[in-house]
XYZ file of C-alpha atoms in Angstrom:
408
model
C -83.077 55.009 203.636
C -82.945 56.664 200.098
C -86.776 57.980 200.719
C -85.500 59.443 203.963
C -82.759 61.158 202.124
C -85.151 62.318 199.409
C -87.905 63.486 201.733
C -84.972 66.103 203.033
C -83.710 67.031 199.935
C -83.754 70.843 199.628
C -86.489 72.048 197.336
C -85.386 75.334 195.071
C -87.565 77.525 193.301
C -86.204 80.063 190.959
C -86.735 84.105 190.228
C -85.875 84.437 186.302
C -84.882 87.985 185.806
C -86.010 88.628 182.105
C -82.762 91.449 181.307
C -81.727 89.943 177.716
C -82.628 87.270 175.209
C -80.847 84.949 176.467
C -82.840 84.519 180.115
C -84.328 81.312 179.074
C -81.062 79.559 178.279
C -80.053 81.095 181.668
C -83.023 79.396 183.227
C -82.258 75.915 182.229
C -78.804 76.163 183.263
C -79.886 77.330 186.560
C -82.379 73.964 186.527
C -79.185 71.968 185.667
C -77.328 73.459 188.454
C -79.794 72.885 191.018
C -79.582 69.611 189.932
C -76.066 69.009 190.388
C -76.291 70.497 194.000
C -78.304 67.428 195.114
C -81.350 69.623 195.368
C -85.124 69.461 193.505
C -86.255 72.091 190.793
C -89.697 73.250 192.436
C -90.093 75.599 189.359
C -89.369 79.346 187.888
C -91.266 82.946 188.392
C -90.228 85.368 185.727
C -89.636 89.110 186.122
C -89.004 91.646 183.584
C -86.431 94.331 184.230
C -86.964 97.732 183.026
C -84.892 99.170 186.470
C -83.298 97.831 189.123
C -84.640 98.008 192.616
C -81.694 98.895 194.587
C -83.383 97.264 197.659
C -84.984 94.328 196.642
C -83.521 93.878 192.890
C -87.256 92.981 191.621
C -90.336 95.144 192.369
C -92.574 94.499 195.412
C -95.557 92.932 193.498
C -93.565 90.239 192.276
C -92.092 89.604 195.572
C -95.723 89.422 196.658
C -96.834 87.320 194.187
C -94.412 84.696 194.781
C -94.718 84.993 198.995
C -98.564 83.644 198.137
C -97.463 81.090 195.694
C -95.039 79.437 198.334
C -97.092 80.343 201.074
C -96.693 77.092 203.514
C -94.541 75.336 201.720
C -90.629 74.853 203.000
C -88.847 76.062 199.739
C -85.588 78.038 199.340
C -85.837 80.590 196.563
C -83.055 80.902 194.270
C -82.255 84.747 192.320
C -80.598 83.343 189.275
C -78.049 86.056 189.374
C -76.182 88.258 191.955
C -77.485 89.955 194.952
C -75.925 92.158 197.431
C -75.959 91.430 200.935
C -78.636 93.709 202.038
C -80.864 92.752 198.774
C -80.549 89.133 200.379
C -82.346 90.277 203.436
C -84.653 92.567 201.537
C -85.709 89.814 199.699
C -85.850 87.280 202.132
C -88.244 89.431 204.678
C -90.353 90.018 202.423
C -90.964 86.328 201.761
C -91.594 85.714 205.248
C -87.968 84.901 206.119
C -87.720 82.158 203.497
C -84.047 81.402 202.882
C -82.713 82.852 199.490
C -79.766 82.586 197.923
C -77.886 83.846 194.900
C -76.293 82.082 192.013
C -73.020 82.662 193.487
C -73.774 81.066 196.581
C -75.089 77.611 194.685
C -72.397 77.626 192.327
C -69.684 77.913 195.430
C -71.561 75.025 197.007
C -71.210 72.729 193.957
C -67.971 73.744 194.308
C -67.301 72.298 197.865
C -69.509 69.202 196.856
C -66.743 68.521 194.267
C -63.428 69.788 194.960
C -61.404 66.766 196.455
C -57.685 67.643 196.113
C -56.309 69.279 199.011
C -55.654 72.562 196.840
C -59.367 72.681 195.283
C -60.489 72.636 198.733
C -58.613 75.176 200.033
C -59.336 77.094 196.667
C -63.281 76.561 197.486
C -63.026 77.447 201.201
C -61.396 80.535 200.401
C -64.046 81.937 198.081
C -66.699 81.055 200.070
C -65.265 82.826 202.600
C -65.063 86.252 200.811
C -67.911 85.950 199.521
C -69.575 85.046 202.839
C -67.722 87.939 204.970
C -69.310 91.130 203.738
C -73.071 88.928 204.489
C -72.587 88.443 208.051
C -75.902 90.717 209.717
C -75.515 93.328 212.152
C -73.352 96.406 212.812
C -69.997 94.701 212.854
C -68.178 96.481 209.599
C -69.193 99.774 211.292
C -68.204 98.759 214.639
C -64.640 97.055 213.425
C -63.656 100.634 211.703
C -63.359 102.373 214.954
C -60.414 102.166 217.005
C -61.268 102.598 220.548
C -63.465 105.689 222.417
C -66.639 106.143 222.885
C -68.901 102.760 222.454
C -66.020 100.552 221.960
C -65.005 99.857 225.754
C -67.225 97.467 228.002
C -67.125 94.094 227.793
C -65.150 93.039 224.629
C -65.404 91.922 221.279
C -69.268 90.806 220.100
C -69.568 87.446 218.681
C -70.204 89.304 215.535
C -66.643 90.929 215.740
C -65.177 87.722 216.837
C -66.459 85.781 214.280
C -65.265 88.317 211.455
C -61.794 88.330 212.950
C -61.749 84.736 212.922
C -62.636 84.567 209.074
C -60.648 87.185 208.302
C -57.702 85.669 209.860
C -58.792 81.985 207.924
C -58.989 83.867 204.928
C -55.224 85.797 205.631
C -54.141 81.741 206.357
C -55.433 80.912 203.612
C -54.030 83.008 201.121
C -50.973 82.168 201.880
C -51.031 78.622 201.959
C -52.311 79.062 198.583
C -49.755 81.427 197.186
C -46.874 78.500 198.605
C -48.665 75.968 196.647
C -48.756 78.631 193.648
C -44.671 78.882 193.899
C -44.056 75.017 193.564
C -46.408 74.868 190.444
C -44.111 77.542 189.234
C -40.598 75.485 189.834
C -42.517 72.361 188.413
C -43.588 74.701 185.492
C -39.587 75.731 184.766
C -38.802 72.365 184.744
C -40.840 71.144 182.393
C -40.156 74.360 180.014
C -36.452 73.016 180.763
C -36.719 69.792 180.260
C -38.621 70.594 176.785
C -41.770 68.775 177.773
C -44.354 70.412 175.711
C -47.384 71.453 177.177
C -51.423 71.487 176.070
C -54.285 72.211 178.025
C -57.687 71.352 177.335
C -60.149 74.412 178.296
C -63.987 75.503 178.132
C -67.879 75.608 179.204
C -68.267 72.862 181.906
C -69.643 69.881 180.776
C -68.546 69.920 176.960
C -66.124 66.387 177.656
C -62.952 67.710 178.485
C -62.431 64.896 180.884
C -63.683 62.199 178.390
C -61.332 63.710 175.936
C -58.076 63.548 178.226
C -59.085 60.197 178.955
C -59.382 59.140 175.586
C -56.418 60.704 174.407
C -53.705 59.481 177.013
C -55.380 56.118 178.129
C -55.959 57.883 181.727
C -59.110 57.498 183.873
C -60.242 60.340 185.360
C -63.265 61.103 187.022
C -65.731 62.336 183.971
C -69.689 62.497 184.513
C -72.366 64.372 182.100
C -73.122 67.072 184.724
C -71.912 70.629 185.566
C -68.835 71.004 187.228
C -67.787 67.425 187.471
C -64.052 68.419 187.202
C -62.493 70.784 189.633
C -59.135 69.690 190.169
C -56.848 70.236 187.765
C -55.315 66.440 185.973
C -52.394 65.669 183.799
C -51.471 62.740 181.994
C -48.951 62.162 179.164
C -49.909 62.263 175.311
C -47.780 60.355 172.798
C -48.315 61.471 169.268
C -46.372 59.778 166.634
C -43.245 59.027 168.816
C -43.661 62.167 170.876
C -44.607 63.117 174.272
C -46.843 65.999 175.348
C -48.421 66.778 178.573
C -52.306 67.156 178.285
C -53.704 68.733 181.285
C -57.632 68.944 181.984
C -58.722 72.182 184.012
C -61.675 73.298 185.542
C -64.714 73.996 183.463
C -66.193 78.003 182.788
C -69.749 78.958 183.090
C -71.488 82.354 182.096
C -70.452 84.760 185.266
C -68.582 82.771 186.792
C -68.598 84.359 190.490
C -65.385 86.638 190.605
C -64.569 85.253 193.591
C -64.172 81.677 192.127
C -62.065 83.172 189.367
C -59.425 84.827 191.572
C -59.435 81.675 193.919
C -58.808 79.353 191.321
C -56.658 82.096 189.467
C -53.496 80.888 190.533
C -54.096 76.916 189.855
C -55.518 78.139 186.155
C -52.645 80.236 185.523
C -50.368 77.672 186.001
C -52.663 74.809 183.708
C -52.672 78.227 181.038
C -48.923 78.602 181.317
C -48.694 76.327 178.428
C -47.396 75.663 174.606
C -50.924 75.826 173.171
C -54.678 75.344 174.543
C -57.687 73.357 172.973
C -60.895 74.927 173.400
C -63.194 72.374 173.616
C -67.022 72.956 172.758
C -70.591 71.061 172.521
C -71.427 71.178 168.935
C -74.643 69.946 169.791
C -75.646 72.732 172.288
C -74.690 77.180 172.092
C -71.345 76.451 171.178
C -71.045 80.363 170.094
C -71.551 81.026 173.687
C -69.419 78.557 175.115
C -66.421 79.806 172.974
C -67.530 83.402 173.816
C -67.351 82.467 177.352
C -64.375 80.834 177.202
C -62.614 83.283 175.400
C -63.851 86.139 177.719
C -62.720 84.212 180.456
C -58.628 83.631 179.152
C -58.798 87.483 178.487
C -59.869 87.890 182.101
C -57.238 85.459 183.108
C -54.882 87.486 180.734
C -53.922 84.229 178.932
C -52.677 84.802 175.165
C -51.337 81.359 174.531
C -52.650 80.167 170.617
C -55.577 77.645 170.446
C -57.577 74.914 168.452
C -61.146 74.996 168.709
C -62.307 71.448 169.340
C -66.324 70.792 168.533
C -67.242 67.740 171.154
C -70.126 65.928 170.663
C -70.309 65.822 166.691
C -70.799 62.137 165.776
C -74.535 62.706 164.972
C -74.133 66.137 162.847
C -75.567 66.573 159.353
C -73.426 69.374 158.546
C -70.613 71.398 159.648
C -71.589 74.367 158.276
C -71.982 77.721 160.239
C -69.071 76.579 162.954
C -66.269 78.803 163.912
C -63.811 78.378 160.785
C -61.263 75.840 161.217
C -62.851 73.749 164.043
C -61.778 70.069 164.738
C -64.706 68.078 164.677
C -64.491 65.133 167.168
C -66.230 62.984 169.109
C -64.395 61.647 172.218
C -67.323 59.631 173.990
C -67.204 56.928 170.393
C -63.449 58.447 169.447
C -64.150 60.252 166.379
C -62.358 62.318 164.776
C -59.389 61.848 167.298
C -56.484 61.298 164.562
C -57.717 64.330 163.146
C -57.245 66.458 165.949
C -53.745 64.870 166.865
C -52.646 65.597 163.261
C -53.278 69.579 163.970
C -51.383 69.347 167.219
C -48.530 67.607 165.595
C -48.876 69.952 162.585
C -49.297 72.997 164.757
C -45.889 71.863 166.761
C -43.925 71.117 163.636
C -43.686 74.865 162.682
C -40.958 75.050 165.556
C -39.225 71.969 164.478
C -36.318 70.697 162.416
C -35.693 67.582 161.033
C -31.450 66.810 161.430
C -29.125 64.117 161.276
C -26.739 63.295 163.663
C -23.400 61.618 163.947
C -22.482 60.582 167.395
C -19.105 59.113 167.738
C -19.403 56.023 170.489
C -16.783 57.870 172.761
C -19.145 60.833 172.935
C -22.495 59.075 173.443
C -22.668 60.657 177.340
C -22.373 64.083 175.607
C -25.792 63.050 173.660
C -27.326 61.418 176.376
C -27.392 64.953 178.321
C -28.769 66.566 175.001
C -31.230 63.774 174.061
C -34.302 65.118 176.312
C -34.407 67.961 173.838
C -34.820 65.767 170.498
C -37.553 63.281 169.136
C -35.401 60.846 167.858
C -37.054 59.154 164.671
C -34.185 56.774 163.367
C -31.209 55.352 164.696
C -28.301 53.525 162.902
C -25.451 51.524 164.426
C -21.836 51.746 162.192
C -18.767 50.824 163.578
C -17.856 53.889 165.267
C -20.483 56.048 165.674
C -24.759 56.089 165.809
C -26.089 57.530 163.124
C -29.140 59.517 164.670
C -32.257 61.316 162.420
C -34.275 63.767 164.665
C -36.794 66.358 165.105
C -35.249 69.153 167.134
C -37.305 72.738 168.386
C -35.205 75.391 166.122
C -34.739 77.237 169.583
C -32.362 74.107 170.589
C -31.108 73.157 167.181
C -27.237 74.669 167.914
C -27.194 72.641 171.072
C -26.119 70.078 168.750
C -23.972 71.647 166.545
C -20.780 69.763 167.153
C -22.955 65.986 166.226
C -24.689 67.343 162.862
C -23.337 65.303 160.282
């Protein structure tokens, strides 16, 4: 059985455009997300860029070159970076009608391979299908822009124009199943901001240990695997640090160009894991962790997201030396737990500014007053006398006159 399976696995081989200095690092990741799609690396051809061709991206005796070199052999070619619908077909006739297919189109179907919620399905489905829409061949965006008269009566729709009015009507159905789901994150979100549950979430390149971490942190155990785009659906669990609770939330991993249309489907599930108190940015200090937190940080602005962060360095138990990394970074290690105390110490610290420590004196005939209060204190001693409880607390300074009438 498994040499059936790996006889059909899809072979990929890969154009390289050469555009910057960084087009080898763009390579491997490309290797690394073939990889991850359950398909076989079948190797790279390289291609400087000194102009675009509008029709076929790369120039025609490169195209050539590479029809001869996979001449007979049943191997999808892969243009690590984005095509346009007709450069698709350009490309693909002149390689004899081999199937190509952008990097959009393999990350989307790494996508699909791992979504599993319902929402991160729906999420997937949806950007797949507007990405897929404007690629369907033939005349049928030219022919759905006319109204009526000449050339549009006879015997109905094509199949073309069905089909687009079918995806465009998914895609409408869609949309706004999403947007409903968007609304109850937002009443969940209120309560929690009411109910003065304060939030973190973990962001970053895919594949740094953001899963690992979460797990470590909060005892959870979430699905984490060393591979691209193992976590799509967005997890929270509570953190306890020193007597009080946080909610830690993992969130889908970012990659270098991350297809637009990924961005704005899983916009509305990231805004909602970004809508919190303060974000840790976690990296690979043993990979281009200046790219990951340029990435990342390019990515929030995108996303519009100001909320303050930590910069977490994953990864580190085997480093010589710390030096050269972004000032201030936490240096951890969640796959051994390194470092962890360290980096709960700056989340407590970095929550402290907003807090006070009070006392409190709660006479026993008021204690249902302070029960409806207590959600918004971390109570750190308590003392029994004969008429009251003698309470010590942290409070947030924005809540500190809510209990005004108990300071003692």
């Amino acid at each position: 059985m498994f040499e059936s399976e790996k006889n059909i696995q899809e072979k990929i081989y890969i154009i390289q455009p050469v555009l910057g200095e960084n087009y080898r690092s763009l390579q491997q990741e490309a290797v690394s997300l073939i990889e991850n799609s359950g398909s076989a690396y079948a190797g790279t051809i390289y291609q400087n860029i000194r102009e675009i061709n509008p029709a076929t991206y790369i120039g025609a005796g490169k195209l050539s070159e590479l029809r001869e070199r996979l001449a007979g052999l049943d191997i999808t070619v892969l243009f690590n970076g984005d095509l346009s619908p007709s450069q698709t077909l350009n490309i693909s006739s002149a390689l004899d009608d081999r199937k190509v297919i952008d990097r959009t189109t393999l990350i989307l179907d790494i996508f699909a391979r791992n979504a599993n919620s319902n929402e991160g399905k729906l999420q997937v489905e949806l950007a797949q299908l507007q990405y897929n829409y404007p690629r369907l061949k033939g005349k049928g965006s030219a022919l759905s822009r006319l109204g009526g008269g000449i050339g549009t009566r006879g015997p109905g729709e094509t199949k073309l124009e069905t089909d687009r009015r079918r995806i465009r009507e998914r895609i409408d159905y869609l949309e706004k199943k999403l947007e409903s789901l968007k609304n109850n994150r937002r009443l969940i979100a209120s309560r929690r901001k009411k109910d003065n549950i304060c939030t973190i979430s973990l962001v970053g390149y895919t594949n740094t240990g953001k899963s690992t971490l979460l797990n470590c942190l909060t005892g959870a155990d979430i699905y984490a695997a060393d591979r691209l785009f193992a976590t799509l659906d967005t997890t929270s669990r509570k953190l306890i640090i020193d007597g009080r609770d946080y909610l830690l939330t993992d969130t889908v991993g970012f990659l270098r160009e991350l297809p637009h249309n990924l961005i704005s489907a899983f916009h509305s599930t990231l805004e909602s894991a970004l809508n919190c108190d303060l974000l840790l940015i976690v990296c690979d200090a043993t990979d281009d962790y200046a790219m990951q937190l340029d990435t990342t940080l390019k990515t929030l602005d995108e996303l519009h997201c100001e909320v303050p962060y930590l910069t977490v360095m994953n990864k580190s138990e085997s480093l010589a030396s710390f030096d050269g990394f972004p000032r201030d970074s936490i240096f951890i290690s969640a796959k051994h737990g390194v470092g962890l105390e360290g980096l709960k110490s700056k989340i407590a610290e970095f929550f402290s500014e907003n807090l006070s420590r009070i006392r409190l004196r709660i006479p026993y005939l008021n204690i249902g007053e302070y029960e409806k209060l207590k959600r918004f204190a971390t109570e750190r001693s308590i003392f029994y006398s004969g008429d009251a409880v003698e309470i010590e607390a942290d409070v947030e300074n924005r809540f500190l006159h809510k209990f005004d009438p108990f300071r003692a």
